[in-house]
Amino acid sequence: MRFSTLSSKKILLGVTGSIAAYKAVELVRELSRQGASVTVVATKNAGEFIGAVTFHAVSGSAVYTDLFGMPAEPAPHINLPRQADAVVIAPATANFIGKMAHGIADDLLSTIVLAAQKPILVCPAMNSAMYEHPAMKGNLEQLRKYGYRIVEPETGPLACGDEGPGRLAEPSTICEAVKIVLEKKDLQGQKILVTAGPTEEPIDPVRFISNRSSGKMGDSLARVAKRRGAEVVLISGPTCLSKPWGIEFVPVRTAAEMYKAVLSYFDWATIVIKAAAVADYGLSTVLPQKLKKGTPDLSLKLTRTPDILKELGKRKKRQILVGFAAESKNLIAEARRKLQEKNLDLIVANDITVPGAGFGFDTNQVNIITADGEVFDSPLLDKEEIAYIILDKVLEVLQRSRGKS
Ligand code: C5P
């Protein structure tokens, strides 16, 4: 990817003494892969789980462990956070969270937390009983009051054999949380409804009609909008993607379910981006039993599903409406027709015959057309980069519409 929120950002990663410390190695790699430079500060107990040599190898710089005895850095507790863009504590143990909540500064990392005037993200990892203890809940509440971001642990099998909440969030989730903290907030105050993925129109209990949409374009739009400060609701048909962190996620299956969900959020939204590939036809009555093999030919009567975007176009008051047009011929003419027919402010057209663009790919190449007739052609880029470009254009349309009113 050519662009990343983490490019040239400096992250101070604090690692404390949990079995999940090994996952911090993966986190250093992920942050570095996305362009950040990472300085690791490890507590004494973290050193019991993973050696400084490992962190040095993956981060490319020396690991800090002590307040004293590092001549190159006479006041590391002041200088290290000063040089960083954000401080991430991952994993954060119950003990360390307790110390942060009470302002205790008895080692390098806890002293850094007190001295840091930068965003602080805390990623707890511990046994579920410890995580659910009232003392822990109170301490986390206290950290929220200090303005620290908590990246909640996941629920699942724990290292001790128990099952429950307490697993350190995945490195990709922690990276996303860091991006949300560091990105410029030019969409602050906007309420963005995004739809993504395909819909499935059932035929019988085991079969359905669908399409090859992966949901990646809508997922990228939702995540980038969240990073840029918007409140985001993502309504998605079935995909293999995991629910994006910090975003209200509404899973749906059919076009009818998506229609109902979209309408229930429409009055709330200031911007609606319909990236979903909604099936245009489905069976009006789903067969109650599995269809048996019989005659050589089979006819199914299909009926039109509701055109959600067209309905939104009719109901539109103040919202900015963005549609998608995936076409295999007459791309621009078809996109213009849809823009008018559905009363849109902007349409994102993509030629599905271009190699690497559209359904199922990680990349896309789009032509963005506004209601004013402006056309912008993007190169073939990662879908996340395309999401930045689409949202830049939405912002321009929004600013222009503000200027008019
Ligand atoms: O008319 P067409 O389906 O090609 O238009 C595509 C756009 O309309 C997309 O933004 C898609 O999400 C939306 N759409 C919809 N409801 C449908 C079909 C498409 O909202 N039933």
CSV table of N, CA and C and ligand atoms in Angstrom, one decimal, residues 195 255 258 273-280 304-310 312 322-327 334 337-338 341-342 344 347, ligand 1:
chain,number,residue,atom,x,y,z
A,195,THR,N,-23.2,0.5,3.5
A,195,THR,CA,-23.6,-0.9,3.3
A,195,THR,C,-22.5,-1.6,2.6
A,255,ALA,N,-31.9,-8.9,0.8
A,255,ALA,CA,-32.2,-7.5,0.4
A,255,ALA,C,-33.3,-6.9,1.2
A,258,MET,N,-31.8,-5.9,4.5
A,258,MET,CA,-31.0,-4.7,4.3
A,258,MET,C,-31.8,-3.5,4.2
A,273,ILE,N,-23.6,5.7,2.2
A,273,ILE,CA,-22.7,5.2,1.1
A,273,ILE,C,-23.1,3.7,0.9
A,274,LYS,N,-23.7,3.5,-0.3
A,274,LYS,CA,-24.3,2.1,-0.6
A,274,LYS,C,-23.3,1.3,-1.4
A,275,ALA,N,-22.3,0.7,-0.8
A,275,ALA,CA,-21.4,-0.1,-1.5
A,275,ALA,C,-21.8,-1.5,-1.7
A,276,ALA,N,-22.9,-1.9,-1.0
A,276,ALA,CA,-23.4,-3.3,-1.1
A,276,ALA,C,-23.8,-3.6,-2.5
A,277,ALA,N,-23.5,-4.9,-2.9
A,277,ALA,CA,-24.0,-5.5,-4.1
A,277,ALA,C,-25.3,-6.2,-3.8
A,278,VAL,N,-26.4,-5.5,-3.8
A,278,VAL,CA,-27.7,-6.1,-3.4
A,278,VAL,C,-28.2,-6.9,-4.6
A,279,ALA,N,-28.6,-8.1,-4.3
A,279,ALA,CA,-29.2,-9.0,-5.3
A,279,ALA,C,-30.5,-8.3,-5.9
A,280,ASP,N,-30.6,-8.3,-7.2
A,280,ASP,CA,-31.8,-7.6,-7.8
A,280,ASP,C,-33.0,-8.5,-7.8
A,304,ARG,N,-38.4,-8.9,-8.3
A,304,ARG,CA,-37.5,-7.9,-8.0
A,304,ARG,C,-37.4,-7.7,-6.5
A,305,THR,N,-36.2,-7.5,-6.0
A,305,THR,CA,-36.0,-7.1,-4.6
A,305,THR,C,-36.3,-5.5,-4.5
A,306,PRO,N,-36.5,-5.0,-3.3
A,306,PRO,CA,-36.6,-3.5,-3.3
A,306,PRO,C,-35.3,-2.8,-3.7
A,307,ASP,N,-35.4,-1.7,-4.5
A,307,ASP,CA,-34.2,-0.9,-4.8
A,307,ASP,C,-34.1,0.1,-3.6
A,308,ILE,N,-33.2,-0.3,-2.7
A,308,ILE,CA,-33.0,0.5,-1.5
A,308,ILE,C,-32.6,1.9,-1.8
A,309,LEU,N,-31.6,2.0,-2.6
A,309,LEU,CA,-31.0,3.3,-2.9
A,309,LEU,C,-32.0,4.3,-3.6
A,310,LYS,N,-32.8,3.7,-4.5
A,310,LYS,CA,-33.8,4.5,-5.2
A,310,LYS,C,-34.9,5.0,-4.2
A,312,LEU,N,-34.2,5.6,-1.0
A,312,LEU,CA,-33.5,6.6,-0.2
A,312,LEU,C,-33.5,7.9,-1.0
A,322,VAL,N,-24.6,8.4,-1.7
A,322,VAL,CA,-23.5,7.9,-2.6
A,322,VAL,C,-23.9,6.5,-3.0
A,323,GLY,N,-23.9,6.3,-4.3
A,323,GLY,CA,-24.2,4.9,-4.9
A,323,GLY,C,-23.0,4.4,-5.6
A,324,PHE,N,-23.1,3.1,-5.9
A,324,PHE,CA,-22.0,2.4,-6.6
A,324,PHE,C,-22.6,1.9,-7.9
A,325,ALA,N,-21.8,1.8,-9.0
A,325,ALA,CA,-22.3,1.2,-10.2
A,325,ALA,C,-21.1,0.3,-10.7
A,326,ALA,N,-21.3,-1.0,-10.6
A,326,ALA,CA,-20.4,-1.9,-11.2
A,326,ALA,C,-20.9,-2.4,-12.5
A,327,GLU,N,-20.2,-2.1,-13.5
A,327,GLU,CA,-20.7,-2.3,-14.9
A,327,GLU,C,-19.6,-3.0,-15.7
A,334,GLU,N,-24.0,4.6,-17.9
A,334,GLU,CA,-24.8,3.9,-17.0
A,334,GLU,C,-24.8,4.5,-15.6
A,337,ARG,N,-26.8,7.6,-15.6
A,337,ARG,CA,-28.2,7.3,-15.6
A,337,ARG,C,-28.7,7.0,-14.1
A,338,LYS,N,-27.9,6.2,-13.4
A,338,LYS,CA,-28.2,5.8,-12.1
A,338,LYS,C,-28.2,6.9,-11.1
A,341,GLU,N,-31.4,8.8,-11.9
A,341,GLU,CA,-32.6,8.0,-11.5
A,341,GLU,C,-32.8,7.8,-10.0
A,342,LYS,N,-31.6,7.7,-9.3
A,342,LYS,CA,-31.8,7.4,-7.9
A,342,LYS,C,-31.6,8.7,-7.0
A,344,LEU,N,-28.9,10.8,-6.6
A,344,LEU,CA,-27.7,10.7,-5.8
A,344,LEU,C,-26.9,12.0,-5.9
A,347,ILE,N,-21.7,9.2,-7.5
A,347,ILE,CA,-21.7,7.7,-7.8
A,347,ILE,C,-20.3,7.3,-8.1
B,1,C5P,O1,-29.2,-0.3,-10.2
B,1,C5P,P1,-28.0,-0.9,-9.6
B,1,C5P,O2,-28.3,-2.1,-8.8
B,1,C5P,O3,-27.0,-1.2,-10.6
B,1,C5P,O4,-27.4,0.2,-8.7
B,1,C5P,C1,-26.3,0.0,-7.8
B,1,C5P,C2,-26.4,0.8,-6.6
B,1,C5P,O5,-27.7,0.7,-6.0
B,1,C5P,C3,-25.5,0.4,-5.5
B,1,C5P,O6,-25.1,1.5,-4.8
B,1,C5P,C4,-26.3,-0.6,-4.7
B,1,C5P,O7,-25.9,-0.7,-3.3
B,1,C5P,C5,-27.7,0.0,-4.8
B,1,C5P,N1,-28.8,-0.9,-4.8
B,1,C5P,C6,-29.8,-0.9,-3.8
B,1,C5P,N2,-30.8,-1.8,-3.8
B,1,C5P,C7,-30.9,-2.7,-4.8
B,1,C5P,C8,-30.0,-2.7,-5.8
B,1,C5P,C9,-28.9,-1.9,-5.8
B,1,C5P,O8,-29.7,-0.1,-2.9
B,1,C5P,N3,-31.9,-3.6,-4.8
